């Protein structure tokens, strides 16, 4: 396990947020757009392992990883070393002008680690949204088709094209239209809200997709089906086994490209390198970001060489895409995942947390569902009536209570009624248990 300078213990010295954070928040409100919200206005000074240290000296337990980004931990030693060296050597040339090895090395790693043994190519970008946009450009150029299929509860980003792919109106889309055309939304195989045994749900949801695309769009017009193999912002929805392979087969039959958006699920988060690996699904294109570079902004599209090479030279790129410092960080993060077997660590975290969350669900009937894979786990909260009505107010109350006790948790879900847990993979078992104790206390005082 990584050793870090940050003391791996929760410690609360002030109210959360403390006086210094409150002073900074006042400056924020006077200088930063109100459109940029903050879930927990605690200003961070240092972080490492499973702990965030704020400007008032409080040590908070991190169950968020900055939204699944610091999978290898904050300031992971190999990331810091790689960045330090690179930033001293050179910070930018623009890969499209005079290239450098680090970019190529990241693409080689992506070819090696992403699903499938076929020949692959990659292109690097700055953000997840940008990767999804480029996957669409590539899919359209290769297929000569324009229609895109996305799913209920999907999240693919906040740029104009990716807002159209994203399902949830508030806060992501409200007031920001018009959106691009040729995006078709299909039902998601959502076990908790699609009654029946998992095998039947997989079949029914697949049939609904195939029938609706046939009737409403025409398979021959579809460039790509874009899917998060486990949905992230939508509430950590894990489709039943068999659904994704069916979708992949159907795409292949119709010359539709399968784009797996693994921006949140990728890089060991779910206990495999990629969530598609759990069902041996090989997508045509895969988008990655978040966990790839230990906190530095980097994103990628990786896919079949024939598809990726179908774009004319100069058709893909951007000034900063694959910045050398971000690439050095990615190489450090990926090496950390390999050397420290972080896939195994994600599975250990699942084995530690899931039984405790299930015990909690037995105690509190408002926890309707416990789900997720690896270190990507969630509980869905519903009202007590037994009819599975989403309870966003309860999720907000539990979340707030956790924050006040120094545990950083996040909400998710189309209805805002999901609490999600994304600890960094170098967090200690003790901190995981302590975080779960706090969560239990939050339910005791909120229900
Ligand atoms: C976060 C996320 C995105 C968008 O990434 P940004 O870097 O925020 O633009 C896209 N898809 C999924 C699945 C995500 O979780």
Short mmCIF file of C-alpha atoms and ligand atoms in Angstrom, two decimals:
data_model
loop_
_atom_site.label_atom_id
_atom_site.label_comp_id
_atom_site.label_asym_id
_atom_site.label_seq_id
_atom_site.Cartn_x
_atom_site.Cartn_y
_atom_site.Cartn_z
CA UNK A 1 0.00 0.00 0.00
CA UNK A 2 1.10 3.54 -0.73
CA UNK A 3 2.61 5.42 2.16
CA UNK A 4 1.71 9.06 2.19
CA UNK A 5 2.61 12.01 4.33
CA UNK A 6 -1.02 12.58 5.27
CA UNK A 7 -2.01 11.04 8.60
CA UNK A 8 -4.61 8.39 7.75
CA UNK A 9 -7.08 9.25 10.48
CA UNK A 10 -10.27 11.26 10.62
CA UNK A 11 -9.91 14.33 12.78
CA UNK A 12 -12.43 17.13 13.24
CA UNK A 13 -11.11 20.33 14.81
CA UNK A 14 -13.94 22.66 13.81
CA UNK A 15 -17.47 22.54 12.49
CA UNK A 16 -17.63 21.37 8.86
CA UNK A 17 -17.09 23.66 7.03
CA UNK A 18 -14.79 25.50 9.41
CA UNK A 19 -14.16 29.25 9.62
CA UNK A 20 -11.38 29.35 7.02
CA UNK A 21 -13.43 27.38 4.54
CA UNK A 22 -16.37 29.68 5.16
CA UNK A 23 -14.19 32.73 4.48
CA UNK A 24 -12.96 31.18 1.23
CA UNK A 25 -16.51 30.30 0.27
CA UNK A 26 -17.47 33.96 0.67
CA UNK A 27 -14.67 34.89 -1.73
CA UNK A 28 -15.85 32.13 -4.08
CA UNK A 29 -19.39 33.47 -4.15
CA UNK A 30 -18.05 36.93 -5.04
CA UNK A 31 -15.72 35.74 -7.80
CA UNK A 32 -16.82 32.37 -9.23
CA UNK A 33 -19.90 31.92 -11.38
CA UNK A 34 -22.92 30.70 -9.42
CA UNK A 35 -23.26 28.10 -12.18
CA UNK A 36 -20.26 26.26 -10.74
CA UNK A 37 -21.70 24.62 -7.65
CA UNK A 38 -19.82 22.97 -4.79
CA UNK A 39 -21.28 19.90 -3.07
CA UNK A 40 -19.30 20.41 0.14
CA UNK A 41 -17.66 23.84 0.50
CA UNK A 42 -14.68 22.60 2.45
CA UNK A 43 -11.46 23.96 0.97
CA UNK A 44 -8.73 21.37 0.64
CA UNK A 45 -5.09 22.02 1.39
CA UNK A 46 -3.59 18.51 1.15
CA UNK A 47 -4.77 14.99 0.40
CA UNK A 48 -3.43 11.47 0.31
CA UNK A 49 -4.66 7.93 0.85
CA UNK A 50 -8.25 8.06 2.03
CA UNK A 51 -7.96 11.47 3.68
CA UNK A 52 -8.61 15.05 2.58
CA UNK A 53 -7.13 17.76 4.81
CA UNK A 54 -8.94 21.10 4.78
CA UNK A 55 -7.70 24.62 5.48
CA UNK A 56 -8.98 24.40 9.07
CA UNK A 57 -6.88 21.30 9.74
CA UNK A 58 -9.81 18.85 9.61
CA UNK A 59 -9.05 15.38 8.23
CA UNK A 60 -12.01 14.08 6.21
CA UNK A 61 -12.53 10.52 4.97
CA UNK A 62 -12.77 10.44 1.18
CA UNK A 63 -15.54 8.28 -0.29
CA UNK A 64 -15.61 10.31 -3.51
CA UNK A 65 -12.12 10.37 -5.10
CA UNK A 66 -13.05 13.68 -6.73
CA UNK A 67 -15.72 11.75 -8.65
CA UNK A 68 -13.80 8.55 -9.42
CA UNK A 69 -10.62 10.35 -10.47
CA UNK A 70 -8.02 9.72 -7.77
CA UNK A 71 -8.38 5.97 -8.05
CA UNK A 72 -4.65 5.53 -7.31
CA UNK A 73 -4.97 7.99 -4.43
CA UNK A 74 -4.25 11.69 -4.28
CA UNK A 75 -0.68 12.68 -5.11
CA UNK A 76 0.22 9.02 -5.61
CA UNK A 77 4.04 8.78 -5.50
CA UNK A 78 4.55 7.55 -9.09
CA UNK A 79 2.19 10.23 -10.41
CA UNK A 80 4.01 12.93 -8.46
CA UNK A 81 7.41 11.69 -9.62
CA UNK A 82 6.36 11.47 -13.28
CA UNK A 83 4.81 14.91 -13.23
CA UNK A 84 7.75 16.49 -11.39
CA UNK A 85 10.21 15.15 -13.96
CA UNK A 86 8.06 16.04 -16.96
CA UNK A 87 7.19 19.54 -15.82
CA UNK A 88 10.91 20.24 -15.41
CA UNK A 89 11.77 18.81 -18.86
CA UNK A 90 9.07 20.57 -20.89
CA UNK A 91 5.41 21.41 -20.34
CA UNK A 92 3.98 21.64 -23.85
CA UNK A 93 4.87 21.49 -27.50
CA UNK A 94 1.47 20.46 -28.91
CA UNK A 95 1.49 16.87 -30.13
CA UNK A 96 0.12 18.02 -33.49
CA UNK A 97 3.17 20.24 -34.01
CA UNK A 98 6.22 18.47 -32.55
CA UNK A 99 5.32 15.18 -30.84
CA UNK A 100 6.83 13.42 -27.80
CA UNK A 101 7.13 9.86 -26.54
CA UNK A 102 4.82 10.11 -23.49
CA UNK A 103 1.71 10.46 -25.70
CA UNK A 104 2.68 7.37 -27.71
CA UNK A 105 3.44 5.41 -24.53
CA UNK A 106 -0.03 6.16 -23.11
CA UNK A 107 -1.63 4.98 -26.38
CA UNK A 108 0.44 1.78 -26.24
CA UNK A 109 -0.78 1.14 -22.70
CA UNK A 110 -4.38 1.79 -23.75
CA UNK A 111 -4.02 -0.74 -26.58
CA UNK A 112 -2.65 -3.29 -24.15
CA UNK A 113 -5.17 -2.83 -21.34
CA UNK A 114 -8.52 -2.12 -23.02
CA UNK A 115 -10.79 -5.07 -23.90
CA UNK A 116 -9.91 -7.18 -26.94
CA UNK A 117 -6.64 -8.35 -28.50
CA UNK A 118 -7.28 -6.80 -31.93
CA UNK A 119 -5.16 -4.02 -33.36
CA UNK A 120 -6.02 -0.67 -31.78
CA UNK A 121 -5.32 3.03 -32.04
CA UNK A 122 -6.00 5.87 -29.60
CA UNK A 123 -6.36 9.63 -29.58
CA UNK A 124 -5.92 11.75 -26.45
CA UNK A 125 -8.00 14.67 -25.21
CA UNK A 126 -8.51 16.78 -22.09
CA UNK A 127 -11.88 15.82 -20.67
CA UNK A 128 -14.35 12.98 -20.74
CA UNK A 129 -16.88 15.06 -22.65
CA UNK A 130 -14.30 15.77 -25.31
CA UNK A 131 -13.52 12.05 -25.62
CA UNK A 132 -17.22 11.24 -26.12
CA UNK A 133 -17.55 14.01 -28.72
CA UNK A 134 -14.59 12.58 -30.60
CA UNK A 135 -15.88 9.02 -30.39
CA UNK A 136 -19.00 10.30 -32.14
CA UNK A 137 -16.96 12.08 -34.81
CA UNK A 138 -14.98 8.91 -35.46
CA UNK A 139 -18.06 6.66 -35.51
CA UNK A 140 -19.82 8.94 -37.98
CA UNK A 141 -16.75 9.22 -40.22
CA UNK A 142 -16.29 5.44 -40.28
CA UNK A 143 -19.92 4.41 -40.78
CA UNK A 144 -21.17 7.32 -42.87
CA UNK A 145 -24.26 7.27 -40.64
CA UNK A 146 -25.51 9.96 -38.27
CA UNK A 147 -27.92 8.53 -35.68
CA UNK A 148 -26.78 7.93 -32.10
CA UNK A 149 -28.47 5.70 -29.55
CA UNK A 150 -28.15 6.51 -25.85
CA UNK A 151 -30.02 5.26 -22.80
CA UNK A 152 -32.29 6.41 -20.01
CA UNK A 153 -30.22 7.59 -17.01
CA UNK A 154 -27.15 8.09 -19.22
CA UNK A 155 -24.49 10.67 -18.44
CA UNK A 156 -21.94 11.53 -21.10
CA UNK A 157 -20.94 15.11 -20.29
CA UNK A 158 -21.82 18.79 -20.41
CA UNK A 159 -20.71 20.02 -23.85
CA UNK A 160 -23.45 20.61 -26.40
CA UNK A 161 -23.28 17.20 -28.07
CA UNK A 162 -22.79 15.33 -24.81
CA UNK A 163 -25.67 17.21 -23.14
CA UNK A 164 -27.87 15.76 -25.87
CA UNK A 165 -26.60 12.28 -24.96
CA UNK A 166 -27.07 12.90 -21.23
CA UNK A 167 -30.52 11.93 -19.94
CA UNK A 168 -31.07 14.16 -16.92
CA UNK A 169 -32.47 17.65 -17.34
CA UNK A 170 -31.64 19.31 -13.99
CA UNK A 171 -28.95 20.45 -13.55
CA UNK A 172 -27.20 19.38 -16.74
CA UNK A 173 -29.45 20.60 -19.56
CA UNK A 174 -32.01 23.04 -18.18
CA UNK A 175 -31.90 26.27 -20.17
CA UNK A 176 -28.98 25.21 -22.37
CA UNK A 177 -30.79 23.98 -25.49
CA UNK A 178 -31.30 23.59 -28.36
CA UNK A 179 -29.42 20.30 -28.47
CA UNK A 180 -28.13 18.38 -31.48
CA UNK A 181 -30.53 16.17 -33.39
CA UNK A 182 -30.17 12.48 -34.25
CA UNK A 183 -29.89 11.32 -30.63
CA UNK A 184 -32.38 8.57 -29.74
CA UNK A 185 -32.94 7.51 -26.15
CA UNK A 186 -33.77 3.92 -25.33
CA UNK A 187 -34.87 2.06 -22.18
CA UNK A 188 -32.12 0.97 -19.78
CA UNK A 189 -32.00 -2.49 -18.23
CA UNK A 190 -32.40 -1.29 -14.64
CA UNK A 191 -32.97 -4.34 -12.45
CA UNK A 192 -34.37 -2.52 -9.41
CA UNK A 193 -37.00 -0.76 -11.50
CA UNK A 194 -37.67 -3.44 -14.12
CA UNK A 195 -39.35 -6.27 -12.26
CA UNK A 196 -38.61 -9.89 -13.11
CA UNK A 197 -35.68 -12.21 -12.75
CA UNK A 198 -32.41 -10.80 -14.11
CA UNK A 199 -32.26 -13.17 -17.08
CA UNK A 200 -35.73 -12.08 -18.21
CA UNK A 201 -34.96 -8.39 -17.65
CA UNK A 202 -31.85 -8.72 -19.82
CA UNK A 203 -33.89 -10.28 -22.62
CA UNK A 204 -36.88 -7.91 -22.34
CA UNK A 205 -34.74 -4.78 -22.19
CA UNK A 206 -32.70 -5.93 -25.16
CA UNK A 207 -35.87 -6.69 -27.15
CA UNK A 208 -37.28 -3.26 -26.32
CA UNK A 209 -34.09 -1.63 -27.58
CA UNK A 210 -33.97 -3.63 -30.80
CA UNK A 211 -37.68 -3.10 -31.55
CA UNK A 212 -37.60 0.63 -30.85
CA UNK A 213 -34.48 1.26 -32.91
CA UNK A 214 -36.00 -0.72 -35.77
CA UNK A 215 -39.31 1.14 -35.64
CA UNK A 216 -38.15 4.66 -34.79
CA UNK A 217 -34.68 5.03 -36.29
CA UNK A 218 -33.76 2.18 -38.65
CA UNK A 219 -30.67 0.15 -37.79
CA UNK A 220 -28.99 1.18 -41.04
CA UNK A 221 -28.99 4.82 -39.90
CA UNK A 222 -27.30 4.24 -36.55
CA UNK A 223 -23.61 5.12 -36.33
CA UNK A 224 -23.14 4.16 -32.69
CA UNK A 225 -24.76 2.89 -29.53
CA UNK A 226 -23.16 4.71 -26.61
CA UNK A 227 -23.37 2.98 -23.28
CA UNK A 228 -21.88 3.16 -19.81
CA UNK A 229 -21.46 -0.54 -18.90
CA UNK A 230 -22.33 0.54 -15.36
CA UNK A 231 -24.09 3.88 -15.33
CA UNK A 232 -22.38 6.53 -13.22
CA UNK A 233 -24.25 9.78 -12.56
CA UNK A 234 -27.47 7.89 -13.38
CA UNK A 235 -27.12 6.02 -10.09
CA UNK A 236 -24.60 3.17 -10.49
CA UNK A 237 -27.10 1.09 -12.40
CA UNK A 238 -25.64 -2.34 -13.13
CA UNK A 239 -27.51 -4.00 -16.00
CA UNK A 240 -28.35 -7.68 -15.52
CA UNK A 241 -25.81 -10.21 -16.85
CA UNK A 242 -26.37 -10.97 -20.51
CA UNK A 243 -27.80 -7.62 -21.52
CA UNK A 244 -24.57 -5.97 -22.66
CA UNK A 245 -23.39 -9.02 -24.68
CA UNK A 246 -26.78 -9.09 -26.44
CA UNK A 247 -26.48 -5.41 -27.32
CA UNK A 248 -22.91 -5.97 -28.56
CA UNK A 249 -23.99 -8.89 -30.82
CA UNK A 250 -26.92 -6.92 -32.20
CA UNK A 251 -24.65 -3.92 -32.96
CA UNK A 252 -22.24 -6.19 -34.83
CA UNK A 253 -25.08 -7.70 -36.89
CA UNK A 254 -26.18 -4.25 -38.03
CA UNK A 255 -22.82 -2.57 -38.59
CA UNK A 256 -23.44 -0.28 -35.60
CA UNK A 257 -20.40 0.65 -33.52
CA UNK A 258 -20.57 -0.08 -29.82
CA UNK A 259 -19.01 2.78 -27.86
CA UNK A 260 -18.39 1.90 -24.21
CA UNK A 261 -18.18 5.06 -22.13
CA UNK A 262 -15.86 3.84 -19.37
CA UNK A 263 -14.92 7.30 -18.18
CA UNK A 264 -16.19 6.53 -14.67
CA UNK A 265 -15.95 2.70 -14.62
CA UNK A 266 -12.49 2.35 -16.19
CA UNK A 267 -9.03 1.81 -14.74
CA UNK A 268 -9.63 -0.72 -11.95
CA UNK A 269 -12.61 1.06 -10.39
CA UNK A 270 -14.94 -1.94 -10.74
CA UNK A 271 -12.37 -4.64 -9.96
CA UNK A 272 -11.32 -5.19 -13.57
CA UNK A 273 -9.37 -2.90 -15.85
CA UNK A 274 -12.69 -2.02 -17.51
CA UNK A 275 -16.31 -2.81 -16.66
CA UNK A 276 -16.79 -4.49 -20.08
CA UNK A 277 -14.29 -7.12 -18.91
CA UNK A 278 -16.82 -8.51 -16.40
CA UNK A 279 -18.83 -9.85 -19.33
CA UNK A 280 -16.00 -10.25 -21.85
CA UNK A 281 -17.62 -7.63 -24.07
CA UNK A 282 -15.26 -6.03 -26.60
CA UNK A 283 -16.53 -2.62 -27.70
CA UNK A 284 -15.49 -1.07 -31.01
CA UNK A 285 -14.55 2.17 -29.26
CA UNK A 286 -13.98 2.92 -25.60
CA UNK A 287 -13.80 6.34 -23.95
CA UNK A 288 -11.69 6.82 -20.84
CA UNK A 289 -10.79 9.76 -18.58
CA UNK A 290 -11.22 10.30 -14.82
CA UNK A 291 -9.10 7.54 -13.21
CA UNK A 292 -6.59 7.40 -16.08
CA UNK A 293 -4.14 10.02 -14.82
CA UNK A 294 -4.41 10.23 -11.03
CA UNK A 295 -6.06 13.66 -11.09
CA UNK A 296 -4.50 15.37 -14.09
CA UNK A 297 -6.82 16.17 -16.99
CA UNK A 298 -6.50 13.48 -19.66
CA UNK A 299 -9.02 11.53 -21.73
CA UNK A 300 -8.84 9.05 -24.57
CA UNK A 301 -10.73 7.33 -27.33
CA UNK A 302 -9.35 3.87 -28.04
CA UNK A 303 -10.66 1.46 -30.61
CA UNK A 304 -10.37 -0.79 -33.60
CA UNK A 305 -7.52 0.37 -35.83
CA UNK A 306 -9.71 0.34 -38.97
CA UNK A 307 -12.30 2.57 -37.27
CA UNK A 308 -9.83 4.96 -35.64
CA UNK A 309 -7.79 5.28 -38.85
CA UNK A 310 -10.85 6.08 -40.96
CA UNK A 311 -10.53 9.76 -40.02
CA UNK A 312 -8.47 12.03 -42.30
CA UNK A 313 -5.22 13.45 -40.88
CA UNK A 314 -5.95 16.64 -38.95
CA UNK A 315 -9.54 15.61 -38.30
CA UNK A 316 -8.84 14.85 -34.64
CA UNK A 317 -6.85 16.78 -32.10
CA UNK A 318 -6.76 19.93 -30.01
CA UNK A 319 -4.13 22.25 -28.61
CA UNK A 320 -3.72 20.53 -25.26
CA UNK A 321 -4.91 16.98 -26.00
CA UNK A 322 -2.41 14.51 -24.52
CA UNK A 323 -0.42 17.20 -22.74
CA UNK A 324 2.97 15.73 -21.73
CA UNK A 325 2.51 16.38 -18.01
CA UNK A 326 -0.90 14.68 -18.06
CA UNK A 327 0.61 11.77 -20.01
CA UNK A 328 3.43 11.41 -17.48
CA UNK A 329 0.80 11.33 -14.74
CA UNK A 330 -1.14 8.63 -16.61
CA UNK A 331 1.96 6.48 -17.02
CA UNK A 332 2.59 6.81 -13.26
CA UNK A 333 -1.03 6.03 -12.42
CA UNK A 334 -1.19 2.98 -14.70
CA UNK A 335 2.09 1.63 -13.34
CA UNK A 336 0.69 2.04 -9.82
CA UNK A 337 -2.43 0.08 -10.78
CA UNK A 338 -0.29 -2.72 -12.22
CA UNK A 339 2.35 -2.93 -9.49
CA UNK A 340 -0.08 -2.57 -6.59
CA UNK A 341 -2.76 -4.80 -8.11
CA UNK A 342 -5.49 -2.21 -7.70
CA UNK A 343 -8.02 -4.42 -9.46
CA UNK A 344 -7.64 -6.81 -6.56
CA UNK A 345 -7.87 -3.94 -4.10
CA UNK A 346 -11.16 -2.77 -5.68
CA UNK A 347 -12.55 -6.28 -5.23
CA UNK A 348 -11.41 -6.30 -1.60
CA UNK A 349 -13.20 -3.00 -1.04
CA UNK A 350 -16.36 -4.49 -2.55
CA UNK A 351 -16.03 -7.52 -0.26
CA UNK A 352 -15.62 -5.27 2.78
CA UNK A 353 -18.33 -2.72 2.00
CA UNK A 354 -21.12 -4.72 0.37
CA UNK A 355 -21.99 -6.95 3.37
CA UNK A 356 -22.07 -3.91 5.62
CA UNK A 357 -24.32 -2.01 3.20
CA UNK A 358 -26.60 -5.06 2.98
CA UNK A 359 -26.81 -5.26 6.78
CA UNK A 360 -27.72 -1.59 6.78
CA UNK A 361 -30.42 -2.26 4.18
CA UNK A 362 -31.91 -4.97 6.42
CA UNK A 363 -32.06 -2.46 9.25
CA UNK A 364 -33.46 0.43 7.22
CA UNK A 365 -36.19 -0.48 4.74
CA UNK A 366 -35.71 2.90 3.03
CA UNK A 367 -32.55 1.43 1.48
CA UNK A 368 -34.29 -0.19 -1.47
CA UNK A 369 -31.23 -1.44 -3.31
CA UNK A 370 -27.52 -2.05 -2.71
CA UNK A 371 -25.54 -2.32 -5.91
CA UNK A 372 -22.33 -1.69 -7.82
CA UNK A 373 -19.04 -3.43 -8.45
CA UNK A 374 -15.61 -3.07 -6.95
CA UNK A 375 -15.09 0.33 -5.37
CA UNK A 376 -18.10 1.75 -7.22
CA UNK A 377 -20.98 1.05 -4.84
CA UNK A 378 -24.30 2.72 -4.12
CA UNK A 379 -27.52 2.55 -2.16
CA UNK A 380 -30.83 3.68 -3.64
CA UNK A 381 -33.19 5.33 -1.16
CA UNK A 382 -36.97 5.09 -1.33
CA UNK A 383 -39.90 6.13 0.85
CA UNK A 384 -41.18 3.72 3.49
CA UNK A 385 -44.40 2.81 1.64
CA UNK A 386 -42.91 -0.18 -0.18
CA UNK A 387 -43.70 1.11 -3.67
CA UNK A 388 -40.09 2.12 -4.41
CA UNK A 389 -40.83 5.85 -4.61
CA UNK A 390 -37.48 7.67 -4.89
CA UNK A 391 -36.61 9.70 -1.77
CA UNK A 392 -34.20 12.45 -2.79
CA UNK A 393 -34.81 14.41 0.43
CA UNK A 394 -33.59 11.50 2.51
CA UNK A 395 -30.51 11.05 0.31
CA UNK A 396 -29.73 14.75 0.75
CA UNK A 397 -30.20 14.52 4.54
CA UNK A 398 -27.97 11.43 4.91
CA UNK A 399 -25.37 12.98 2.62
CA UNK A 400 -25.36 16.19 4.65
CA UNK A 401 -25.05 14.29 7.92
CA UNK A 402 -22.03 12.37 6.55
CA UNK A 403 -20.41 15.64 5.51
CA UNK A 404 -20.91 17.17 8.94
CA UNK A 405 -19.16 14.15 10.45
CA UNK A 406 -16.21 14.43 8.09
CA UNK A 407 -17.11 11.78 5.53
CA UNK A 408 -17.16 12.94 1.92
CA UNK A 409 -20.03 11.16 0.14
CA UNK A 410 -21.75 11.98 -3.15
CA UNK A 411 -25.30 11.62 -4.41
CA UNK A 412 -26.36 10.44 -7.87
CA UNK A 413 -29.38 9.17 -9.75
CA UNK A 414 -31.93 10.61 -12.15
CA UNK A 415 -34.10 11.30 -9.11
CA UNK A 416 -31.21 12.32 -6.82
CA UNK A 417 -32.03 9.46 -4.44
CA UNK A 418 -28.81 7.45 -4.70
CA UNK A 419 -25.80 7.71 -2.39
CA UNK A 420 -22.65 6.59 -4.14
CA UNK A 421 -19.32 5.52 -2.76
CA UNK A 422 -16.10 5.85 -4.75
CA UNK A 423 -13.20 5.57 -2.32
CA UNK A 424 -9.64 5.87 -3.59
CA UNK A 425 -8.18 2.38 -3.88
CA UNK A 426 -5.33 3.13 -1.47
CA UNK A 427 -7.72 3.85 1.41
CA UNK A 428 -7.20 1.68 4.51
CA UNK A 429 -9.74 -0.86 5.76
CA UNK A 430 -9.95 1.09 9.02
CA UNK A 431 -11.09 4.23 7.22
CA UNK A 432 -13.61 2.25 5.17
CA UNK A 433 -15.11 0.83 8.36
CA UNK A 434 -15.12 4.20 10.05
CA UNK A 435 -16.84 5.74 7.03
CA UNK A 436 -19.48 3.02 7.09
CA UNK A 437 -20.01 3.62 10.83
CA UNK A 438 -20.64 7.29 10.06
CA UNK A 439 -23.05 6.31 7.29
CA UNK A 440 -24.96 4.10 9.71
CA UNK A 441 -25.15 6.96 12.21
CA UNK A 442 -26.45 9.20 9.45
CA UNK A 443 -29.31 6.79 8.74
CA UNK A 444 -30.09 6.49 12.46
CA UNK A 445 -30.44 10.24 12.78
CA UNK A 446 -32.15 10.91 9.40
CA UNK A 447 -34.79 8.18 9.03
C1 LIG B 1 -17.66 12.24 -15.93
C2 LIG B 1 -18.19 11.53 -17.10
C3 LIG B 1 -18.18 12.11 -18.39
C4 LIG B 1 -17.69 13.52 -18.63
O1 LIG B 1 -16.36 13.69 -18.29
P1 LIG B 1 -15.79 15.19 -18.06
O2 LIG B 1 -14.32 14.98 -17.88
O3 LIG B 1 -16.48 15.72 -16.84
O4 LIG B 1 -16.12 15.97 -19.27
C5 LIG B 1 -18.63 11.35 -19.44
N1 LIG B 1 -19.09 10.09 -19.25
C6 LIG B 1 -19.12 9.51 -18.05
C7 LIG B 1 -19.61 8.11 -17.92
C8 LIG B 1 -18.69 10.21 -16.92
O5 LIG B 1 -18.75 9.64 -15.71
#
